[in-house]
């Protein structure tokens, strides 16, 4: 039916009157700060690090200065505020004590302020062509050029203190050992995220002004699963039982000295349970064209981005008590992470269903499935009391599996193998066995086929070396992976 009440009626009565927009009364020009939705001042234009010279956030100078003052106070400044009395040491704030404290600490604070400003002013950085240039020093300048094609990962880390001030630290990981990390401590959070996005874009061979790549959420680790996975470990259960037994013994027999033995056990439990919880709480994994994106952390939040092709080897770990729930953990070796950084950044998923973990391996090494690789057992299982070792290969992967109490599936793509070698210890040589190593960069995952007969081991070496050569020759991946 047509007319004022039919399908063709105007939307607001006989004549269409536009709905008023939210905001201030529009009498004359709008006041400052208002405009078309969203209201407020226009957003700041994005920063292009290839244009001009850039510095860290000015708050870096303040943070460095406060750190020097705190260190000076802990090392001896507090002793200026205490006074020796007949009953011991007491805090008595007399004018003389306060004056003595100020005479010493004011020059220290001035020096700390100068040091903080010096460290802030002396560091500049920019992007020049295909290099990230970092210049340090004032009297003696040092210019470092980092090829963007060598970037292995870019992390945005936000410790608790920096989060209070809206700051973040950018860590650029490179292949080349412990000295290959470049840190920018600290930048404003938006600037840090823009630097990460531009570095990843240019490392992929895209223009620096390319917008940040979208991401697709892949897996989120719930707190219940994370807590349960940390408690369902045999070392944790054994340490907990030992701690309870020591406490019960001390209470029943009145031996307070037993508490001294219980304290290290308690500290071990804290490190084995609480530390992983604090580190991996709110763990989220997402997939993006610029790589794997991991976000996690409670006190210190971390956003880790691993570009495609940078993961060298993968390990799927299934402890005994996890297998009832079908859980697994994924550890990886990424070139560039060494030492403490390696321990903090080697977990791809702290806990997930096993099928999710296997699917993640297929995402790390696209087009592969480690479960479809045929495995052959080691002929001498008695040499491996904790589980018969198995090994197998196809055109893409080399896979080993071992362990009964804690089952481990180690996977490396032939294109990532740096070398293949055969080793044999004294006992192995006596029995005619050897171990084949498929070498990747130093890391938690090292793939090896253990205790194979020497004839078979030599055949594995020849086959793995040939497959690695062919895989590298046909590998479509390049340093500029987006091309």
CSV table of C-alpha atoms in Angstrom, one decimal:
chain,number,residue,atom,x,y,z
A,1,UNK,CA,0.0,0.0,0.0
A,2,UNK,CA,1.3,3.4,-0.9
A,3,UNK,CA,0.7,6.7,1.0
A,4,UNK,CA,1.8,8.0,4.3
A,5,UNK,CA,1.5,4.6,6.0
A,6,UNK,CA,2.7,2.4,3.3
A,7,UNK,CA,6.1,1.2,2.0
A,8,UNK,CA,6.6,4.4,0.1
A,9,UNK,CA,6.0,6.8,3.0
A,10,UNK,CA,8.8,9.3,3.9
A,11,UNK,CA,11.0,8.0,6.7
A,12,UNK,CA,10.0,10.8,9.2
A,13,UNK,CA,6.5,11.8,8.3
A,14,UNK,CA,5.3,13.8,5.3
A,15,UNK,CA,8.7,15.5,4.8
A,16,UNK,CA,12.1,14.1,5.7
A,17,UNK,CA,13.9,15.9,8.5
A,18,UNK,CA,17.5,14.8,9.2
A,19,UNK,CA,18.2,13.5,12.7
A,20,UNK,CA,20.3,15.8,14.7
A,21,UNK,CA,23.9,14.6,15.4
A,22,UNK,CA,25.2,14.3,18.9
A,23,UNK,CA,27.5,17.1,20.0
A,24,UNK,CA,27.3,20.8,21.0
A,25,UNK,CA,24.6,23.2,19.8
A,26,UNK,CA,25.8,24.4,16.4
A,27,UNK,CA,25.3,28.1,16.8
A,28,UNK,CA,28.0,29.7,14.8
A,29,UNK,CA,31.4,28.0,14.3
A,30,UNK,CA,32.0,24.9,16.5
A,31,UNK,CA,34.2,25.4,19.6
A,32,UNK,CA,37.7,24.0,19.5
A,33,UNK,CA,38.0,20.2,19.9
A,34,UNK,CA,34.7,19.5,18.2
A,35,UNK,CA,34.1,18.4,14.7
A,36,UNK,CA,32.5,15.6,12.8
A,37,UNK,CA,32.4,12.3,14.7
A,38,UNK,CA,34.5,11.1,16.3
A,39,UNK,CA,34.8,14.3,18.3
A,40,UNK,CA,38.1,15.7,19.4
A,41,UNK,CA,41.3,16.8,17.8
A,42,UNK,CA,42.3,15.1,14.6
A,43,UNK,CA,44.6,12.2,15.0
A,44,UNK,CA,48.3,12.7,14.7
A,45,UNK,CA,49.8,11.9,11.3
A,46,UNK,CA,51.8,8.6,11.2
A,47,UNK,CA,55.5,8.8,11.8
A,48,UNK,CA,57.7,7.8,8.8
A,49,UNK,CA,61.1,6.7,10.1
A,50,UNK,CA,62.7,7.1,6.7
A,51,UNK,CA,62.1,10.9,7.0
A,52,UNK,CA,64.3,12.8,9.4
A,53,UNK,CA,66.2,11.7,12.5
A,54,UNK,CA,64.3,10.3,15.5
A,55,UNK,CA,65.0,10.0,19.2
A,56,UNK,CA,63.7,8.1,22.1
A,57,UNK,CA,60.9,9.5,24.3
A,58,UNK,CA,62.0,12.3,26.6
A,59,UNK,CA,60.8,10.2,29.5
A,60,UNK,CA,63.7,7.9,28.9
A,61,UNK,CA,66.1,10.6,30.4
A,62,UNK,CA,63.9,10.8,33.5
A,63,UNK,CA,63.7,7.0,33.9
A,64,UNK,CA,67.5,6.7,33.6
A,65,UNK,CA,68.1,9.5,36.0
A,66,UNK,CA,65.7,8.0,38.6
A,67,UNK,CA,67.4,4.6,38.2
A,68,UNK,CA,70.8,6.1,39.0
A,69,UNK,CA,69.4,7.9,42.1
A,70,UNK,CA,67.8,4.7,43.3
A,71,UNK,CA,71.0,2.7,42.9
A,72,UNK,CA,73.0,5.4,44.8
A,73,UNK,CA,70.4,5.4,47.6
A,74,UNK,CA,70.5,1.6,47.9
A,75,UNK,CA,74.3,1.4,47.9
A,76,UNK,CA,74.8,3.9,50.6
A,77,UNK,CA,72.4,6.8,50.6
A,78,UNK,CA,70.0,5.3,53.1
A,79,UNK,CA,72.9,5.1,55.7
A,80,UNK,CA,72.9,8.9,55.8
A,81,UNK,CA,69.5,8.9,57.3
A,82,UNK,CA,70.2,6.5,60.2
A,83,UNK,CA,71.9,7.2,63.5
A,84,UNK,CA,73.7,4.9,65.9
A,85,UNK,CA,72.1,4.9,69.3
A,86,UNK,CA,72.6,2.8,72.5
A,87,UNK,CA,69.8,0.5,71.5
A,88,UNK,CA,71.0,0.1,67.9
A,89,UNK,CA,70.4,1.8,64.6
A,90,UNK,CA,67.4,4.2,64.4
A,91,UNK,CA,65.9,6.6,61.9
A,92,UNK,CA,66.0,10.0,63.5
A,93,UNK,CA,65.3,12.8,61.1
A,94,UNK,CA,67.0,15.8,62.7
A,95,UNK,CA,67.9,18.9,60.8
A,96,UNK,CA,71.6,17.8,60.9
A,97,UNK,CA,70.8,14.4,59.4
A,98,UNK,CA,68.6,15.9,56.7
A,99,UNK,CA,71.3,18.4,55.8
A,100,UNK,CA,73.9,15.7,55.6
A,101,UNK,CA,71.6,13.6,53.3
A,102,UNK,CA,70.9,16.6,51.0
A,103,UNK,CA,74.6,17.6,50.8
A,104,UNK,CA,75.4,14.1,49.4
A,105,UNK,CA,72.3,13.2,47.4
A,106,UNK,CA,71.7,16.6,45.7
A,107,UNK,CA,75.0,16.4,43.7
A,108,UNK,CA,74.2,12.7,43.0
A,109,UNK,CA,70.8,13.7,41.6
A,110,UNK,CA,72.4,16.4,39.5
A,111,UNK,CA,74.9,13.9,38.1
A,112,UNK,CA,72.1,11.4,37.5
A,113,UNK,CA,70.1,14.0,35.6
A,114,UNK,CA,73.1,14.8,33.4
A,115,UNK,CA,73.7,11.1,32.8
A,116,UNK,CA,70.0,10.5,31.9
A,117,UNK,CA,70.0,13.5,29.5
A,118,UNK,CA,73.3,12.4,28.0
A,119,UNK,CA,72.1,8.8,27.3
A,120,UNK,CA,68.8,10.1,25.8
A,121,UNK,CA,70.4,12.8,23.6
A,122,UNK,CA,73.2,10.5,22.4
A,123,UNK,CA,71.0,8.0,20.6
A,124,UNK,CA,69.4,8.7,17.3
A,125,UNK,CA,68.0,6.4,14.7
A,126,UNK,CA,66.4,6.4,11.2
A,127,UNK,CA,65.8,4.2,8.2
A,128,UNK,CA,68.1,4.8,5.2
A,129,UNK,CA,67.2,2.7,2.2
A,130,UNK,CA,67.4,-1.0,3.2
A,131,UNK,CA,69.1,-0.3,6.5
A,132,UNK,CA,68.2,0.7,10.0
A,133,UNK,CA,70.7,3.2,11.2
A,134,UNK,CA,71.5,3.7,14.9
A,135,UNK,CA,73.8,6.4,16.0
A,136,UNK,CA,75.1,6.6,19.5
A,137,UNK,CA,77.6,8.9,21.3
A,138,UNK,CA,78.2,12.6,21.4
A,139,UNK,CA,81.9,13.1,21.7
A,140,UNK,CA,82.7,9.8,20.0
A,141,UNK,CA,80.0,8.8,17.7
A,142,UNK,CA,79.3,5.2,16.6
A,143,UNK,CA,77.2,4.5,13.6
A,144,UNK,CA,75.6,1.1,13.2
A,145,UNK,CA,73.7,0.0,10.1
A,146,UNK,CA,71.4,-3.0,10.4
A,147,UNK,CA,70.2,-4.6,7.2
A,148,UNK,CA,66.5,-4.9,7.4
A,149,UNK,CA,66.6,-8.3,5.5
A,150,UNK,CA,68.5,-9.8,8.5
A,151,UNK,CA,65.6,-9.1,10.9
A,152,UNK,CA,64.5,-12.3,12.6
A,153,UNK,CA,61.8,-10.9,15.0
A,154,UNK,CA,60.5,-7.6,16.3
A,155,UNK,CA,59.2,-7.5,19.9
A,156,UNK,CA,57.3,-4.7,21.6
A,157,UNK,CA,57.9,-5.1,25.4
A,158,UNK,CA,56.1,-3.1,28.0
A,159,UNK,CA,57.4,-3.5,31.6
A,160,UNK,CA,55.0,-2.5,34.4
A,161,UNK,CA,56.7,0.8,35.1
A,162,UNK,CA,56.7,1.9,31.4
A,163,UNK,CA,53.1,0.9,31.1
A,164,UNK,CA,52.2,3.5,33.7
A,165,UNK,CA,53.7,6.2,31.5
A,166,UNK,CA,52.4,4.9,28.2
A,167,UNK,CA,55.8,3.8,27.0
A,168,UNK,CA,57.1,0.7,25.3
A,169,UNK,CA,60.5,-0.9,24.4
A,170,UNK,CA,61.2,-2.2,20.8
A,171,UNK,CA,63.6,-5.1,20.5
A,172,UNK,CA,64.9,-5.9,17.0
A,173,UNK,CA,66.3,-9.4,16.9
A,174,UNK,CA,68.9,-10.2,14.3
A,175,UNK,CA,70.8,-13.3,13.3
A,176,UNK,CA,74.4,-13.2,14.6
A,177,UNK,CA,74.6,-14.0,18.3
A,178,UNK,CA,74.2,-12.3,21.6
A,179,UNK,CA,75.3,-8.8,20.4
A,180,UNK,CA,72.8,-8.9,17.5
A,181,UNK,CA,69.9,-7.3,19.4
A,182,UNK,CA,69.0,-3.7,18.9
A,183,UNK,CA,66.9,-2.0,21.7
A,184,UNK,CA,65.0,1.2,21.7
A,185,UNK,CA,64.2,2.0,25.3
A,186,UNK,CA,61.7,3.8,25.5
A,187,UNK,CA,59.3,5.0,22.9
A,188,UNK,CA,55.7,6.2,23.1
A,189,UNK,CA,53.4,3.2,22.6
A,190,UNK,CA,52.0,4.5,19.2
A,191,UNK,CA,55.5,5.3,18.0
A,192,UNK,CA,56.7,1.9,19.0
A,193,UNK,CA,53.9,0.1,17.2
A,194,UNK,CA,54.5,2.2,14.1
A,195,UNK,CA,58.3,1.4,14.2
A,196,UNK,CA,57.5,-2.3,14.5
A,197,UNK,CA,55.1,-2.1,11.5
A,198,UNK,CA,57.5,-0.2,9.3
A,199,UNK,CA,60.4,-2.4,10.1
A,200,UNK,CA,58.4,-5.5,9.3
A,201,UNK,CA,57.0,-4.0,6.1
A,202,UNK,CA,60.4,-2.9,4.8
A,203,UNK,CA,62.0,-6.2,5.8
A,204,UNK,CA,59.4,-7.9,3.7
A,205,UNK,CA,60.2,-5.7,0.7
A,206,UNK,CA,57.1,-3.5,1.0
A,207,UNK,CA,57.0,0.3,1.1
A,208,UNK,CA,57.5,1.8,4.6
A,209,UNK,CA,54.1,3.5,4.5
A,210,UNK,CA,52.3,0.2,4.0
A,211,UNK,CA,49.5,0.0,6.7
A,212,UNK,CA,49.9,-2.6,9.4
A,213,UNK,CA,49.0,-6.0,8.2
A,214,UNK,CA,45.7,-7.4,9.6
A,215,UNK,CA,45.7,-10.4,11.8
A,216,UNK,CA,43.4,-13.4,12.4
A,217,UNK,CA,43.2,-14.7,16.0
A,218,UNK,CA,44.3,-18.3,16.1
A,219,UNK,CA,44.4,-19.5,19.7
A,220,UNK,CA,43.9,-18.1,23.2
A,221,UNK,CA,45.3,-19.9,26.2
A,222,UNK,CA,42.8,-19.7,29.1
A,223,UNK,CA,44.1,-19.1,32.6
A,224,UNK,CA,42.6,-22.4,33.9
A,225,UNK,CA,44.4,-24.5,31.3
A,226,UNK,CA,47.6,-22.6,31.9
A,227,UNK,CA,47.4,-23.1,35.7
A,228,UNK,CA,46.5,-26.8,35.3
A,229,UNK,CA,49.3,-27.4,32.9
A,230,UNK,CA,51.9,-26.0,35.3
A,231,UNK,CA,50.5,-28.0,38.2
A,232,UNK,CA,50.3,-31.3,36.2
A,233,UNK,CA,54.0,-31.8,35.9
A,234,UNK,CA,55.8,-34.6,37.7
A,235,UNK,CA,58.7,-32.3,39.0
A,236,UNK,CA,56.1,-29.9,40.4
A,237,UNK,CA,54.0,-32.6,42.1
A,238,UNK,CA,57.2,-34.2,43.5
A,239,UNK,CA,58.4,-30.8,44.9
A,240,UNK,CA,55.0,-30.0,46.3
A,241,UNK,CA,54.8,-33.4,48.1
A,242,UNK,CA,58.4,-32.9,49.5
A,243,UNK,CA,57.5,-29.4,50.7
A,244,UNK,CA,54.4,-30.7,52.5
A,245,UNK,CA,56.4,-33.6,54.0
A,246,UNK,CA,59.1,-31.2,55.4
A,247,UNK,CA,56.5,-29.0,56.9
A,248,UNK,CA,54.7,-31.9,58.5
A,249,UNK,CA,57.9,-33.3,59.9
A,250,UNK,CA,58.9,-29.9,61.3
A,251,UNK,CA,55.5,-29.4,63.0
A,252,UNK,CA,55.2,-32.9,64.4
A,253,UNK,CA,58.7,-33.3,65.8
A,254,UNK,CA,59.3,-29.6,66.6
A,255,UNK,CA,62.3,-29.4,64.3
A,256,UNK,CA,62.2,-25.8,63.1
A,257,UNK,CA,65.5,-26.4,61.3
A,258,UNK,CA,63.6,-28.4,58.7
A,259,UNK,CA,62.1,-25.1,57.5
A,260,UNK,CA,65.5,-24.1,56.2
A,261,UNK,CA,65.4,-27.1,53.9
A,262,UNK,CA,61.8,-26.4,52.9
A,263,UNK,CA,62.6,-22.8,51.7
A,264,UNK,CA,64.6,-23.9,48.6
A,265,UNK,CA,61.8,-26.2,47.7
A,266,UNK,CA,59.3,-23.4,48.0
A,267,UNK,CA,61.5,-21.2,45.8
A,268,UNK,CA,61.7,-23.9,43.2
A,269,UNK,CA,57.9,-24.2,43.2
A,270,UNK,CA,57.6,-20.5,42.7
A,271,UNK,CA,60.0,-20.6,39.8
A,272,UNK,CA,58.3,-23.7,38.2
A,273,UNK,CA,54.7,-22.5,38.6
A,274,UNK,CA,54.3,-18.8,39.4
A,275,UNK,CA,57.0,-17.6,36.9
A,276,UNK,CA,55.4,-19.3,33.9
A,277,UNK,CA,52.0,-18.1,35.0
A,278,UNK,CA,53.2,-14.4,35.2
A,279,UNK,CA,55.0,-14.8,31.9
A,280,UNK,CA,52.3,-16.5,29.8
A,281,UNK,CA,49.0,-15.1,31.2
A,282,UNK,CA,46.7,-13.7,28.6
A,283,UNK,CA,48.6,-15.7,25.9
A,284,UNK,CA,47.2,-15.0,22.4
A,285,UNK,CA,48.4,-16.3,19.1
A,286,UNK,CA,47.4,-14.7,15.8
A,287,UNK,CA,48.2,-15.2,12.1
A,288,UNK,CA,49.1,-12.3,9.9
A,289,UNK,CA,50.8,-11.8,6.5
A,290,UNK,CA,53.8,-10.3,8.3
A,291,UNK,CA,54.2,-13.5,10.5
A,292,UNK,CA,53.1,-15.0,13.7
A,293,UNK,CA,52.0,-12.5,16.4
A,294,UNK,CA,52.1,-13.5,20.0
A,295,UNK,CA,50.9,-11.4,22.9
A,296,UNK,CA,51.4,-12.4,26.5
A,297,UNK,CA,52.4,-11.3,30.0
A,298,UNK,CA,50.9,-10.1,33.2
A,299,UNK,CA,53.4,-7.8,34.8
A,300,UNK,CA,55.4,-7.3,31.6
A,301,UNK,CA,53.4,-7.5,28.4
A,302,UNK,CA,55.1,-8.6,25.3
A,303,UNK,CA,54.1,-8.5,21.6
A,304,UNK,CA,56.3,-10.8,19.6
A,305,UNK,CA,56.2,-10.9,15.8
A,306,UNK,CA,58.1,-13.6,14.0
A,307,UNK,CA,58.3,-13.0,10.2
A,308,UNK,CA,57.6,-15.9,7.8
A,309,UNK,CA,60.4,-18.4,7.4
A,310,UNK,CA,62.3,-17.3,10.5
A,311,UNK,CA,61.3,-20.4,12.6
A,312,UNK,CA,64.1,-22.9,12.2
A,313,UNK,CA,62.9,-26.0,14.1
A,314,UNK,CA,59.8,-27.0,16.1
A,315,UNK,CA,59.3,-29.3,19.1
A,316,UNK,CA,55.9,-30.6,20.2
A,317,UNK,CA,56.2,-31.6,23.9
A,318,UNK,CA,53.6,-33.9,25.6
A,319,UNK,CA,54.4,-34.6,29.3
A,320,UNK,CA,52.9,-37.8,30.8
A,321,UNK,CA,50.1,-36.1,32.9
A,322,UNK,CA,49.1,-33.8,30.0
A,323,UNK,CA,48.3,-36.6,27.6
A,324,UNK,CA,45.1,-37.5,29.5
A,325,UNK,CA,43.8,-34.1,28.6
A,326,UNK,CA,45.3,-34.2,25.1
A,327,UNK,CA,47.6,-31.2,25.8
A,328,UNK,CA,50.8,-30.2,24.2
A,329,UNK,CA,53.4,-27.4,24.2
A,330,UNK,CA,55.3,-26.0,21.2
A,331,UNK,CA,58.9,-24.9,21.5
A,332,UNK,CA,60.7,-23.3,18.6
A,333,UNK,CA,64.2,-22.2,17.6
A,334,UNK,CA,64.3,-18.8,16.1
A,335,UNK,CA,67.6,-17.5,14.7
A,336,UNK,CA,68.7,-14.4,16.6
A,337,UNK,CA,67.4,-15.3,20.1
A,338,UNK,CA,70.2,-16.4,22.4
A,339,UNK,CA,70.8,-16.7,26.1
A,340,UNK,CA,68.0,-15.3,28.3
A,341,UNK,CA,66.1,-13.8,25.3
A,342,UNK,CA,66.0,-17.3,23.9
A,343,UNK,CA,64.4,-18.7,27.1
A,344,UNK,CA,61.8,-16.0,27.1
A,345,UNK,CA,60.9,-16.2,23.5
A,346,UNK,CA,61.1,-19.9,22.6
A,347,UNK,CA,57.5,-20.9,23.4
A,348,UNK,CA,55.1,-20.7,20.5
A,349,UNK,CA,52.2,-22.1,22.5
A,350,UNK,CA,52.5,-22.8,26.3
A,351,UNK,CA,49.6,-25.3,26.3
A,352,UNK,CA,47.0,-26.2,23.6
A,353,UNK,CA,45.2,-29.3,22.4
A,354,UNK,CA,47.5,-31.6,20.5
A,355,UNK,CA,45.6,-31.2,17.2
A,356,UNK,CA,46.0,-27.4,17.5
A,357,UNK,CA,49.7,-27.9,18.1
A,358,UNK,CA,50.1,-30.1,15.0
A,359,UNK,CA,48.2,-27.6,13.0
A,360,UNK,CA,50.5,-24.8,14.2
A,361,UNK,CA,53.5,-26.9,12.9
A,362,UNK,CA,51.8,-27.0,9.5
A,363,UNK,CA,51.4,-23.2,9.6
A,364,UNK,CA,55.1,-22.7,10.6
A,365,UNK,CA,56.2,-25.0,7.7
A,366,UNK,CA,53.4,-24.4,5.2
A,367,UNK,CA,52.0,-27.3,3.3
A,368,UNK,CA,53.4,-30.0,5.7
A,369,UNK,CA,52.0,-32.4,8.2
A,370,UNK,CA,54.5,-34.1,10.6
A,371,UNK,CA,52.1,-36.9,11.5
A,372,UNK,CA,52.1,-38.1,7.9
A,373,UNK,CA,55.8,-38.6,7.8
A,374,UNK,CA,56.6,-42.3,8.2
A,375,UNK,CA,58.9,-43.1,11.2
A,376,UNK,CA,61.1,-46.1,11.7
A,377,UNK,CA,62.2,-47.1,15.2
A,378,UNK,CA,65.8,-47.3,16.4
A,379,UNK,CA,67.0,-51.0,16.2
A,380,UNK,CA,68.4,-50.8,19.7
A,381,UNK,CA,65.7,-49.6,22.1
A,382,UNK,CA,67.7,-50.7,25.2
A,383,UNK,CA,70.1,-47.9,24.5
A,384,UNK,CA,67.3,-45.4,25.0
A,385,UNK,CA,65.8,-46.4,28.4
A,386,UNK,CA,63.3,-43.5,28.4
A,387,UNK,CA,61.8,-44.3,25.1
A,388,UNK,CA,62.6,-45.9,21.7
A,389,UNK,CA,63.7,-43.2,19.3
A,390,UNK,CA,62.0,-43.0,15.9
A,391,UNK,CA,63.0,-41.0,12.8
A,392,UNK,CA,61.7,-40.4,9.4
A,393,UNK,CA,61.7,-38.0,6.5
A,394,UNK,CA,59.8,-37.0,3.4
A,395,UNK,CA,60.5,-34.4,0.7
A,396,UNK,CA,59.8,-31.4,3.1
A,397,UNK,CA,60.5,-32.5,6.7
A,398,UNK,CA,62.9,-34.5,8.9
A,399,UNK,CA,61.0,-35.7,12.0
A,400,UNK,CA,62.2,-37.6,15.1
A,401,UNK,CA,60.1,-38.8,18.1
A,402,UNK,CA,61.3,-40.0,21.5
A,403,UNK,CA,60.4,-40.3,25.1
A,404,UNK,CA,57.8,-42.3,27.1
A,405,UNK,CA,57.5,-40.1,30.2
A,406,UNK,CA,57.8,-36.9,28.3
A,407,UNK,CA,57.1,-37.4,24.6
A,408,UNK,CA,58.9,-35.1,22.2
A,409,UNK,CA,58.3,-34.7,18.5
A,410,UNK,CA,61.1,-32.7,16.8
A,411,UNK,CA,60.5,-31.3,13.3
A,412,UNK,CA,62.8,-29.4,10.9
A,413,UNK,CA,62.3,-28.5,7.3
A,414,UNK,CA,65.0,-29.5,4.9
A,415,UNK,CA,65.2,-25.9,3.7
A,416,UNK,CA,66.2,-24.8,7.2
A,417,UNK,CA,68.9,-27.4,7.8
A,418,UNK,CA,72.4,-25.8,8.0
A,419,UNK,CA,74.4,-29.0,8.1
A,420,UNK,CA,74.0,-32.7,8.5
A,421,UNK,CA,76.6,-34.7,10.6
A,422,UNK,CA,77.2,-38.1,12.0
A,423,UNK,CA,78.6,-38.6,15.5
A,424,UNK,CA,79.4,-41.7,17.5
A,425,UNK,CA,80.6,-42.0,21.1
A,426,UNK,CA,82.9,-44.7,22.4
A,427,UNK,CA,80.0,-47.0,23.4
A,428,UNK,CA,78.2,-46.4,20.1
A,429,UNK,CA,81.4,-47.2,18.1
A,430,UNK,CA,81.8,-50.4,20.1
A,431,UNK,CA,78.3,-51.5,19.2
A,432,UNK,CA,78.3,-50.1,15.7
A,433,UNK,CA,75.8,-47.3,16.1
A,434,UNK,CA,75.8,-43.5,15.5
A,435,UNK,CA,73.6,-40.4,15.8
A,436,UNK,CA,72.6,-38.2,12.9
A,437,UNK,CA,72.2,-34.5,13.7
A,438,UNK,CA,70.2,-32.1,11.5
A,439,UNK,CA,71.8,-28.9,12.6
A,440,UNK,CA,69.8,-25.7,13.0
A,441,UNK,CA,70.9,-22.4,14.7
A,442,UNK,CA,71.6,-22.7,18.5
A,443,UNK,CA,68.3,-23.1,20.3
A,444,UNK,CA,66.1,-25.3,22.5
A,445,UNK,CA,65.2,-27.6,19.5
A,446,UNK,CA,67.9,-29.7,18.1
A,447,UNK,CA,66.8,-32.5,15.8
A,448,UNK,CA,68.8,-35.8,16.0
A,449,UNK,CA,68.1,-39.4,15.0
A,450,UNK,CA,69.8,-41.4,17.9
A,451,UNK,CA,71.4,-44.8,17.9
A,452,UNK,CA,71.0,-45.8,14.3
A,453,UNK,CA,73.2,-48.6,12.8
A,454,UNK,CA,76.2,-47.0,11.1
A,455,UNK,CA,75.2,-48.2,7.6
A,456,UNK,CA,71.7,-46.8,8.1
A,457,UNK,CA,73.1,-43.6,9.7
A,458,UNK,CA,75.4,-42.9,6.7
A,459,UNK,CA,72.4,-43.4,4.3
A,460,UNK,CA,70.4,-41.0,6.4
A,461,UNK,CA,73.2,-38.4,6.2
A,462,UNK,CA,73.4,-38.7,2.4
A,463,UNK,CA,69.7,-38.6,2.0
A,464,UNK,CA,69.1,-35.6,4.3
A,465,UNK,CA,72.0,-33.6,2.8
A,466,UNK,CA,70.6,-34.2,-0.7
A,467,UNK,CA,67.1,-33.3,0.3
A,468,UNK,CA,68.4,-30.1,2.0
A,469,UNK,CA,70.3,-29.0,-1.1
A,470,UNK,CA,67.2,-29.6,-3.3
A,471,UNK,CA,64.9,-27.8,-0.8
A,472,UNK,CA,67.1,-24.7,-0.6
A,473,UNK,CA,67.3,-24.6,-4.4
A,474,UNK,CA,63.6,-24.7,-4.9
A,475,UNK,CA,62.6,-22.7,-1.8
A,476,UNK,CA,60.4,-19.8,-2.8
A,477,UNK,CA,61.2,-18.0,0.5
A,478,UNK,CA,63.6,-15.1,0.3
A,479,UNK,CA,64.8,-12.5,2.7
A,480,UNK,CA,62.2,-10.2,1.1
A,481,UNK,CA,59.4,-12.7,1.6
A,482,UNK,CA,56.6,-10.4,0.4
A,483,UNK,CA,58.2,-10.3,-3.1
